[in-house]
C-alpha angles and dihedrals in degrees: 000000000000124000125218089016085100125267118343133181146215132193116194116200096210109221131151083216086105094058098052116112102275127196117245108256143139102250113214088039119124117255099175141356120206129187135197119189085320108152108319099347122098105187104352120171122171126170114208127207115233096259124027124013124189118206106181127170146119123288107280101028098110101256087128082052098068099053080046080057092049098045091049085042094059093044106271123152125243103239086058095054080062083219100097148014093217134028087235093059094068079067108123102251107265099024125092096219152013135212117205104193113194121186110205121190110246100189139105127041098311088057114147106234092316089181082069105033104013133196094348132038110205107193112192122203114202112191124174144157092270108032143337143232151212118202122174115205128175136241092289098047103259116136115255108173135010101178127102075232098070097042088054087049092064099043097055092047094051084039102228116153102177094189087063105099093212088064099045118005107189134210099275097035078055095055104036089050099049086049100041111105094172122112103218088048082058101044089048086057099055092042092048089040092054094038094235085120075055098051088043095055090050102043089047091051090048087045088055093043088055087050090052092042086044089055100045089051088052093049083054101054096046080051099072097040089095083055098055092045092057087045087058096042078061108045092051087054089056093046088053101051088046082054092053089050093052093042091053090053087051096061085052093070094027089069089043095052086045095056093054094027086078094049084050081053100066085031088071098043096052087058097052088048095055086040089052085047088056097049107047077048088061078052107074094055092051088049091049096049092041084058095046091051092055097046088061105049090050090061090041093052095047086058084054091050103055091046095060099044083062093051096051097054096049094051090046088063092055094046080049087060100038086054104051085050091048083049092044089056107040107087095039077065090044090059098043093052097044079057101056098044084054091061092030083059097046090047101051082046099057088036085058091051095047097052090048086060089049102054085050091059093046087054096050093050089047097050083054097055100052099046079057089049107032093081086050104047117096116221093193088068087062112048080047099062082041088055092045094054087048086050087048096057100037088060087042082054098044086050094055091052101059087050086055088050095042088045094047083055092051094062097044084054088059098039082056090046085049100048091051089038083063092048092053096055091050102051078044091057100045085053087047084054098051095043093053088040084051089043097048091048094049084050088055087050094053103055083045095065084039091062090037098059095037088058123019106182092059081062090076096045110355112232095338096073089045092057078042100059090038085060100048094050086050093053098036093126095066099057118070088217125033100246112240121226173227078344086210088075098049086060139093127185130213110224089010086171093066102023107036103094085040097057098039087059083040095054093028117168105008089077086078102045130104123221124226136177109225143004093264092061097050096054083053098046086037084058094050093048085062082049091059097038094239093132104165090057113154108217119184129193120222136153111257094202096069113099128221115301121243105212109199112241098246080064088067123087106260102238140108092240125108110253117208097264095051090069094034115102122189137165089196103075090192086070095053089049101049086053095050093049095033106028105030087226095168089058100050103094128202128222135162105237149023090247098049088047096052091044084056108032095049103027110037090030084184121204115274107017134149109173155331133231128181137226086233096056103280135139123189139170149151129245115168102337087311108122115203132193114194133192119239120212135216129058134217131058092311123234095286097066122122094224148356114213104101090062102038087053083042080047094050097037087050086049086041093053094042083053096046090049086047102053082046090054088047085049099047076044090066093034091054093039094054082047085057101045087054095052086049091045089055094040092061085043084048091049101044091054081049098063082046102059089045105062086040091064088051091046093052088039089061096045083048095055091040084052095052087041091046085041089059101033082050085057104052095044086052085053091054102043090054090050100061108051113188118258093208109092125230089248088072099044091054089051103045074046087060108052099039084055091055087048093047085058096051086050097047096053085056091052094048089054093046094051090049094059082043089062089045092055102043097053095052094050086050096054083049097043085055102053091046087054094047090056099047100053100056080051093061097038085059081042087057095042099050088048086054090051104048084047097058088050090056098048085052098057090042091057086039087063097045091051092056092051092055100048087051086052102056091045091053083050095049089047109043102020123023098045097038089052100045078055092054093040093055092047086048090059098050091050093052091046095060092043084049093058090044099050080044088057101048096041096060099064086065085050148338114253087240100083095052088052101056107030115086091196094071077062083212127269104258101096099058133039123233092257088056093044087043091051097042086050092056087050101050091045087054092059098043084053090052097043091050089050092058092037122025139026111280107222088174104094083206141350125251116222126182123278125203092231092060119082129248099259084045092061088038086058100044092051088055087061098046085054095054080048097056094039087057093047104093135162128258087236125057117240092218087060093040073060105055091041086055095050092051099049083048104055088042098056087038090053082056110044078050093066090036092060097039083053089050091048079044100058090031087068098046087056097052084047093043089047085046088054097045091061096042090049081059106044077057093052095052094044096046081048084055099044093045085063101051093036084048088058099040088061096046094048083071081070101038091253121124122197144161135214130228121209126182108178091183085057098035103221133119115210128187134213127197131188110209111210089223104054108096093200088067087216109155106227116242104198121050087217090074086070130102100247093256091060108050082046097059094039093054092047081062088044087057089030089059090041092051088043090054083050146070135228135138088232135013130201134204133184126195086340084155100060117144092008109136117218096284100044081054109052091041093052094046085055095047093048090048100051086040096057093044099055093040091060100220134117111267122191114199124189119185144142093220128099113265094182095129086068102084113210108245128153087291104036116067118184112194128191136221131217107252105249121268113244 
């Protein structure tokens, strides 16, 4: 059974015939052949052993014939036998028909309903001129079957496939394969050898199906779209006349709301009159007391007034005074100060021409000193302090180059620093990451097993199978058994906490399975699970009154190890025997580890084993002499297991620890990233000394250059002075000294006298220059204050005057505005209390208050004004006449809308009649009937968009499991190229040969290459037809040994595989095929001409001989 591909079932005929002690032999193997005028025998009968079988005789007498009778026997056509067009025509010459009897062994594990055949299966092939026929019989002889079916049943139990070259390669298949040097033959061959041209053909037919399928869907659902227009034409027709309706029952209460709108009206106006009233009222106080007010600050400011304009002559007489004394004093000061400048002037004049002389002196004693001293200096002191200083600032220069160089180090270093320190955060930030991904999936795991252990049963189907147990307690009466299930819950498991994951891979899907006791009650299960929309649920049928089955013990694997069943605990003896007879429970065998199972799946190979499965996620097991290791997926404690808090506290340590490891990464983040501000902090400070140091090193680099210019420039000009000597003599020079000395005292006498009347002068200005300022500025402080004081009287008429305005101006408001408005106001009010009483009258002959009053669905009348009701009626009537108009029969000739020139209770009235015409205004079909037209298309197109969508799920699902087997089917193909080349060059190493194969599935092409030991060039050879006959004979029976080797079949046949073989090839290939056939297990069948006298006989070697033909 297949699981996810929808229901499936099984029925399981219960019988202890199984259990019975069974011989050990290879079932599907041939027993006996027996011929009856089929091809050239006329009554042929051979008997084969289970392993090798030799069929030896001359050319001609029938030894191809018997694998033609096999290949008819097993259902093969007669084109494919390449023997014969017809069936009829393998007829012997002169008879009507021909029998062909094959006895196949029906015993061992692999045995085909043995409670019906037994130990033998005779098929009987009936062929004649007219027709043919198939009949099955058992082991005594009493027909069983008659159908093609059942044949094809058996094969492909037994898994024969006769057109598969690899099971009986016939004569001509022999030879055109031995001689074929093409590629794509080859490569024909192989795919059709290993069936994977088989499995192709297959997976591209079902491929084309699912299109079909996918395009009659398609067609089905295009086919209801007309249907679900017209459902939505009617259901817009529905939605309109329920509009009407409503719209209708609107204009009810609109006309309502307008009677009594327009009395609310008023209502509201009457409020904001007696408001406005109340308000021009407040008025009169607020002028009075604005009047009083004024009144009082125009007294207080006259009062103001008066006091300054005292103030202000009395201060003008003072500042009269203040400025005939300023006037009195001022030219006194202007005499005084035109003195002193005088004096000031000569004696800045006197003191310039002193200090001339002076400087004179100075020169000539000077002149003097260096004609004494020019002969003494010595220039060479000089250049050398010049030289020093140079000396000085070229080392100051050198020294600020190698800072520039160690800073500009320095910053590559942190560059370098920053760069790694980047890095380092991000590798920081990738560990944060996978710590936080790990924590978040253990956290999953963990509310898995949560759920898991609060609720078992949503373990085997999630919350499917719980809506589906809750149906089928809510329907128990219906079945005649309660159905058990899921069988996961009715289990227990000994030592759950080392074997639960096994045992779950080794049961597998019938955890999750339900049991039921007949075919009624799985229909019925099968109709809740769609209610549940649990759609891929597995339903066995099994009889509940059988009770638990005993198994012998030498039914049990022979092994210490513990076997499934023997873990497994169950009330509920139906689950243990659906196990046993579906699952082979007692022959699944449990071991700890990979090297324990192989030791004991492909060494000890012990009696009655099935698999193996390991406690480390392994599966093993042995078909045919193929040994075969598995993967098993899935991780954690399995569904089985008695608790899970162990796991679920391994499963929070381990989050806590990811968290843990994350929170220490973000905290090795901060730290880094602080590390990294820092470097980038020194690396500004770096690059900022930098900048300095090196315009230090251009700044010294100039002085240097000026220094070296001044030094040279000092040189030549010494050169020059000691080359012109003066011609005047030093005698000269002390005369021309004396008497200038004698001149500069006279002149400074004058100067002393001058100053002194300076002095004089200046003091008395000054004294003068004080009181005058004095007096001015006492002048200008009663100026200041005049001016203050003319300006606050100012300030205080000009407020005088604004606060007789303003008295004037809240009398003229008392007289001509407040007390003329409260009149009218009052007059407004009566007025709208009169038309209030009127509009109340006459509304309530449309309706009583009330009504508006009570009823929340008139929602009041307070939010909208008539104007807007009356508007919004006209428009709603609008749209109930259109609608009708699209919908309904109009009875209304026209339809009366509201004029300007009519009168409100006109238009109120006329609205009331428009409402009785619409009321009477019906379709011709009830909407009550338009309803239930529209339910039952709907739940008929709703019925069939239902099966559309399950078929697509359907389909959907066959795709995703056609697209799982195609890559499966090439992850095979590329493995079974691998293993044909190994398997090729373990069989010609027996020879000495290697070799590889080559195989291109897009091409399509096989190639082989062989390595003969001889050849000294040590070349492969590409192409088979470069071999010595016996060669490419022998390396194409390892090509065939290495297929059969990669295939299964309970027999094999073989004819003329040693053509063209010389004396050594064919020894060594007989003994290759011998000790192949031997080791593989199966039954082998050989024809061949040649001599085969090297194979010895022996219990598991038969040689048969044919009659020689008669001429």
């Amino acid at each position: 059974m297949e699981e996810g591909m929808g229901e499936s079932t099984t029925r399981v005929c219960p019988s202890n015939l199984r259990y019975e002690q069974q011989p050990q032999h290879t079932a599907g193997t041939i027993k006996k052949i027996r011929l009856e005028n089929f091809m050239c025998h006329e009554n042929f009968e051979m008997e084969f052993v289970n392993a090798v079988n030799f069929v030896l005789g001359q050319n001609g007498s029938g030894k191809s014939a018997i694998l033609t009778a096999l290949c008819v026997a097993f259902g093969s056509r007669a084109k494919k036998t390449d023997r014969a067009n017809h069936l009829k025509d393998l007829i012997k010459k002169g008879c009507s028909n021909a029998v062909i009897h094959v006895e196949i062994q029906n015993e061992g594990e692999d045995a085909f309903k043995p409670e019906i055949y037994g130990d033998v299966i005779i098929v009987e092939r009936r062929i004649s001129v007219s027709a043919n026929s198939i009949i099955l019989k058992d082991h005594q002889g009493k027909r069983v079957g008659h159908r093609i079916a059942d044949l094809r049943e058996m094969v492909e139990h037994f898994n024969i496939d006769v057109d598969n070259p690899c099971v009986i390669m016939s004569q001509d298949k022999s030879r055109e394969f031995l001689h074929s040097g093409n590629d794509k033959d080859k490569f024909k061959f192989f795919y059709k050898a290993t069936l994977l041209q088989q499995v192709n053909d297959l997976l591209e037919n079902i491929s084309k199906e699912i299109g079909v399928a996918h395009g009659i869907v398609k067609d089905l659902e295009g086919s209801i779209k007309p249907v679900e227009k017209e459902l939505k034409e009617l259901q817009d027709k529905i939605k309109a006349m329920e509009h009407i309706e409503q719209m209708s029952v609107d204009i009810q209460k609109l006309k309502k709301k307008l009677a009594w709108s327009w009395v609310y009206d008023v209502d509201k106006n009457l409020q904001a009159q007696s408001a406005k009233i109340d308000k021009l009222k407040n008025r009169i106080p607020a002028c009075q007391a604005k009047i009083d007010q004024q009144l009082n600050d125009i007294e207080r400011l006259k009062e103001g007034i008066s006091e300054k304009k005292d103030v202000i002559a009395i201060m003008m007489e003072e500042y009269t005074q203040l400025n005939q004394i300023i006037a009195d004093q001022n030219q006194p000061l202007s005499l005084a100060r035109k003195e002193a400048l005088e004096l000031e002037h000569d004696c800045n004049s006197k003191t310039s021409k002193v200090q001339k002389m002076l400087q004179r002196l100075k020169k000539l004693e000077q002149e003097v000193q260096d004609l004494h001293e020019q002969h003494v200096k010595n220039t060479q002191a000089e250049k050398s302090d010049l030289e020093e200083k140079l000396k000085g600032l070229q080392h100051e220069v050198h020294a600020a180059e190698l800072d520039w160089g160690r800073l500009k180090e320095e910053e590559t270093k942190l560059m370098n620093n920053i760069n790694l320190q980047n890095e380092e955060i991000k590798t920081i930030v990738y560990k944060i990451q996978d710590h936080e991904n790990n924590c978040n999936e253990i956290s999953k795991q963990i509310r898995d097993y949560e759920q898991k252990q609060g609720n078992k049963i949503a373990g085997f189907g999630g919350q499917r199978v719980i809506h589906l147990i809750y149906l089928v307690e809510k329907n128990h009466q219906r079945f005649k058994m309660p159905p058990i299930g899921p069988i996961g819950v009715h289990l227990n498991l000994l030592d759950a906490k080392k074997w639960a994951a096994t045992v779950e891979h080794a049961i597998g899907g019938l955890l999750n399975s339900f049991i039921v006791t007949d075919h009624k009650d799985f229909l019925l299960l099968k109709q809740l699970a769609k209610e549940a929309n649990y759609r891929n649920l597995q339903i066995i049928i099994y009889d509940f009154s059988i009770p638990r089955l005993k198994i012998p013990q030498h039914m049990l694997p022979e092994t210490n190890h513990p076997s499934t069943l023997s873990l497994l605990q169950s009330e509920n003896d139906t689950v243990i025997n659906v196990l046993v007879d579906l699952g082979n429970v007692e022959r699944q065998v449990l071991v700890k580890d990979y090297d324990t199972g192989k030791v004991v799946a492909f060494n000890q190979k012990p009696r009655n084993l099935k698999e193996i499965y390991t406690a480390d996620g392994k599966k093993m097991f042995c078909r045919g002499g193929v040994e075969t290791t598995l993967p098993l997926k899935g991780k954690g404690p399995g569904r089985l297991c008695s608790s899970f808090e162990d796991h679920i506290k391994d499963l929070r340590s381990k989050a806590s620890d990811e968290q843990n490891a994350a929170n220490e990464g973000k905290s090795r983040k901060r730290q880094a990233e602080i590390k990294l501000r820092e470097l980038e902090s020194n690396l500004t400070s770096v690059k900022a000394r930098h900048c300095i140091y090196f315009r230090h090193c251009e700044n010294v680099g100039r002085s240097l250059s000026s220094k070296k210019l001044a030094l040279e420039e000092a040189m030549h000009q010494h050169a020059a002075e000691n080359s012109s000597i003066p011609s005047s003599s030093v005698e000269e020079l002390d005369v021309e000294i004396t008497e200038f000395k004698k001149k500069l005292e006279e002149e400074q006498i004058l100067l002393e006298a001058l100053r002194q009347r300076k002095d004089e002068a200046s003091g008395k200005a000054k004294d003068l220059k004080v009181k005058f300022d004095k007096l001015r500025g006492s002048a200008e402080d009663k100026f200041t204050a005049i001016e203050k004081a003319g300006s606050q009287c100012r300030k205080i008429e000009s407020e005088l005057e604004s606060a007789e305005q303003g008295k004037a101006h809240y009398e003229n408001l008392m007289e001509n505005k407040v007390l003329p408005a409260i009149k009218k106001a009052e007059e407004e009010y009566q007025e709208l209390t009169k038309m209030r009483e009127e509009y109340a009258k006459k509304a309530s002959i449309i309706c009583p208050e009330y009504e508006i009053n009570d009823c929340d669905s008139l929602e009041g009348c307070d939010m909208k004004t008539p104007d807007q009701i009356s508007a919004e009626l006209k428009e709603l009537n609008q749209k109930v006449e259109h609608e009708c108009r699209r919908h309904v029969v109009i009875i209304l000739p026209h339809v009366i809308v509201l004029q300007p020139s009519r009168s409100f209770w006109q238009d109120l009235f006329i609205f009331s009649f428009l409402i009785f015409s619409c009321s009477l205004c019906r379709h011709s079909e009830p909407i009550a009937d338009l309803r239930m037209l529209y339910e039952k298309k709907q739940r008929k197109i709703m019925k069939r968009q239902k099966v559309y969508k399950a078929l697509r799920q359907k389909l959907d699902a066959c795709q995703r499991a056609l697209e799982i087997r195609g890559k499966k089917f090439k992850s095979n193909a590329t493995r079974l190229k691998q293993q044909l080349s190994w398997k090729f060059n373990d069989h010609l190493r027996k020879k000495g040969i290697s070799g590889l194969i080559k195989v291109n599935y897009e091409e399509k092409t096989l190639s082989i290459e062989v390595q003969m030991p001889q050849d000294a060039s040590n070349r492969a050879v590409r192409d088979t037809r470069g071999l010595s006959g016996g060669e490419r004979s022998f390396s194409t029976l390892c090509f065939a040994l290495a297929l059969h080797e990669m295939s299964e079949s309970p027999f094999r046949a073989m004819d003329e595989f040693d053509v063209f073989m010389d004396a050594v090839s064919r020894k060594i290939s007989l003994e290759t095929l011998v000790d192949f056939c031997v080791a593989q297990g199966s039954q082998w069948l050989f024809i061949t001409p040649h001599d085969t006298s090297t194979v010895k006989p022996g219990p598991k070697v038969k040689k048969m001989q044919m009659l020689a033909p008669r001429s």
